[in-house]
Coordinates of C-alpha atoms in Angstrom, one line a residue:
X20 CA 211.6 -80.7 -234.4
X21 CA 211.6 -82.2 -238.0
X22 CA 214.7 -84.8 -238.4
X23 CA 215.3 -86.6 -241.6
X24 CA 218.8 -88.4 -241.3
X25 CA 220.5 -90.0 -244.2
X26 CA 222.2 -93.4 -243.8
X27 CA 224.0 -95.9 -246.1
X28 CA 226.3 -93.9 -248.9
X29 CA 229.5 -94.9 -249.2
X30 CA 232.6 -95.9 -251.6
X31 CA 231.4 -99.0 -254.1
X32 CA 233.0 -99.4 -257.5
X33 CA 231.2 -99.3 -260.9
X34 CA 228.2 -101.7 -261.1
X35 CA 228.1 -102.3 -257.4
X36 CA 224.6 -101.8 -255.0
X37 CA 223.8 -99.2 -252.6
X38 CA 220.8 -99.1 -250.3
X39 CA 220.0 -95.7 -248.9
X40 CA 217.8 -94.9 -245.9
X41 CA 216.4 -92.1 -244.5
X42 CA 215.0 -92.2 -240.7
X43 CA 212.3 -88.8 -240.2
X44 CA 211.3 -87.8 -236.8
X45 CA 209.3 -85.2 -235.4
X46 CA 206.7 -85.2 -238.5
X47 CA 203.4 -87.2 -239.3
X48 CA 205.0 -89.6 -241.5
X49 CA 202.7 -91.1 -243.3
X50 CA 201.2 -87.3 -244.1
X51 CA 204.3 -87.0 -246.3
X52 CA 205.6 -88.1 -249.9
X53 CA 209.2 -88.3 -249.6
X54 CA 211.9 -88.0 -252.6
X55 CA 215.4 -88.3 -252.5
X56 CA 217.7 -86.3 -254.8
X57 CA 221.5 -85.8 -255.6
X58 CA 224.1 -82.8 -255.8
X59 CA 227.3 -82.6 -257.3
X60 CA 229.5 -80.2 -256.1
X61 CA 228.7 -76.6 -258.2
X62 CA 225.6 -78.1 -259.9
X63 CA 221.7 -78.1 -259.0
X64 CA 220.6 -80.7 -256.7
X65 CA 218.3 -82.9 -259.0
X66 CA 215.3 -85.2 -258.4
X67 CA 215.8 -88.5 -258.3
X68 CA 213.2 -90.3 -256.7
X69 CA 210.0 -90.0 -254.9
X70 CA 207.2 -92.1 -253.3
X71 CA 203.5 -90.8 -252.1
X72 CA 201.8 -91.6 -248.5
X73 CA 199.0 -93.2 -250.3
X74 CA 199.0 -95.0 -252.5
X75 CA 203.2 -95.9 -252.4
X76 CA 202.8 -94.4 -256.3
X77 CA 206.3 -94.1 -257.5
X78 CA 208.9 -91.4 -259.9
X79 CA 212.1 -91.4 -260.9
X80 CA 214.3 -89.9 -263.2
X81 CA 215.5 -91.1 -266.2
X82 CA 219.1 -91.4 -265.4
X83 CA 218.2 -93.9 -262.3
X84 CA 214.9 -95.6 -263.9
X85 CA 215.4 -99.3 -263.8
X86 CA 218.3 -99.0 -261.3
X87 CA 216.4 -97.6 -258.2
X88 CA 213.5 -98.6 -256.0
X89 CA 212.1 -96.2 -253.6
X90 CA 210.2 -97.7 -251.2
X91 CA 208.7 -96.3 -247.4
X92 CA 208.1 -98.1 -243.8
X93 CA 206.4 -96.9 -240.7
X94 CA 209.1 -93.9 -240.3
X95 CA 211.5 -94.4 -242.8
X96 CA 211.9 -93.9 -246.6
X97 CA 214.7 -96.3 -248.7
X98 CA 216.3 -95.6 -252.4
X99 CA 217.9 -99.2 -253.5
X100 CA 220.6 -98.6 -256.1
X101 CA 221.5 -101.1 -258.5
X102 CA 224.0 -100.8 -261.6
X103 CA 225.6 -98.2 -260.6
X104 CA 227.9 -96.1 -262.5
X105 CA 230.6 -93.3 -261.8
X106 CA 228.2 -90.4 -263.1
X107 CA 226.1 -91.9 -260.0
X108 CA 228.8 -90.0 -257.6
X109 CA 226.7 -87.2 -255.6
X110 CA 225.6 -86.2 -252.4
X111 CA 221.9 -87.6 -251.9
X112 CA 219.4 -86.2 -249.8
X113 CA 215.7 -87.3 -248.6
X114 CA 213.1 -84.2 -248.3
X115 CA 209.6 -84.6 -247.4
X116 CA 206.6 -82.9 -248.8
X117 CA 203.0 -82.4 -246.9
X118 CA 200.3 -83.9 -249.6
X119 CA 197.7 -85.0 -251.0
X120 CA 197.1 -89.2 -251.0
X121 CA 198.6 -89.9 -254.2
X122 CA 200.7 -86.7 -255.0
X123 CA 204.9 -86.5 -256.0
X124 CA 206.5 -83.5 -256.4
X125 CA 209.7 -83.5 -258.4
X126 CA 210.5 -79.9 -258.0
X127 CA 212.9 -79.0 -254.8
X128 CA 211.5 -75.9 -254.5
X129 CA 208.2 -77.8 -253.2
X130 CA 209.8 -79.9 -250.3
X131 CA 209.3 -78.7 -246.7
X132 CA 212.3 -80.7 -245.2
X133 CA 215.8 -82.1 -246.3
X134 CA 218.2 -84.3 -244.3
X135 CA 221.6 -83.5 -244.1
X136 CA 222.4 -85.7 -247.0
X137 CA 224.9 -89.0 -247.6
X138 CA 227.6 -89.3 -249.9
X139 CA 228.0 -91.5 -252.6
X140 CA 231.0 -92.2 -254.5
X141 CA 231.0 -94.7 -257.7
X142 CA 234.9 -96.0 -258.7
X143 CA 235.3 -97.1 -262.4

């Protein structure tokens, strides 16, 4: 059975730092790119970041480039969040994706697995 578990959200105020993980179980890990996204309550969960098996070739979006660092370990996948700012308030969830060496998929429709997801809350 295929586990991804979301750790680390919480309550920081505005310009604060965050370090999300993400512990999978029950998969090939290192078969699988992993992204993390967010979801506001009544909108569309949206990519936010993602890392291949291969090569550890990295995406994000625009609205967390420069503030976020994906990066993966032996069975876990981490988003580091820096700066970060009210409109950074969402749930976030880790997915993983079977794939090629080098590929990222930003589309949700394409991910195979999701964790439960983590809350995180920016104060101004």
């Amino acid at each position: 059975q295929v586990q991804l578990v979301e750790s680390g959200g919480g309550l920081v105020q505005a310009g604060g730092s965050l370090r999300l993980s993400c512990a999978a179980s029950g998969l090939t890990f290192s078969a699988y790119a992993m992204g993390w996204f967010r979801q506001v309550p009544g909108k569309e969960r949206e990519f936010a970041a993602a890392i291949s098996w291969g090569d550890r070739s990295t995406l994000y979006a625009d609205s967390v480039k420069g503030r976020s660092i994906i990066s993966r370990d032996k069975n876990t996948v981490y988003q580091q969040m820096n700066s970060l700012k009210p409109e950074d308030t969402a749930d976030y969830y880790c997915a993983a994706i079977m794939s090629r060496y080098t590929t990222i998929t930003v589309s949700t429709r394409a991910y195979d697995y999701w964790g439960q997801g983590t809350q995180v809350t920016v104060s101004s």
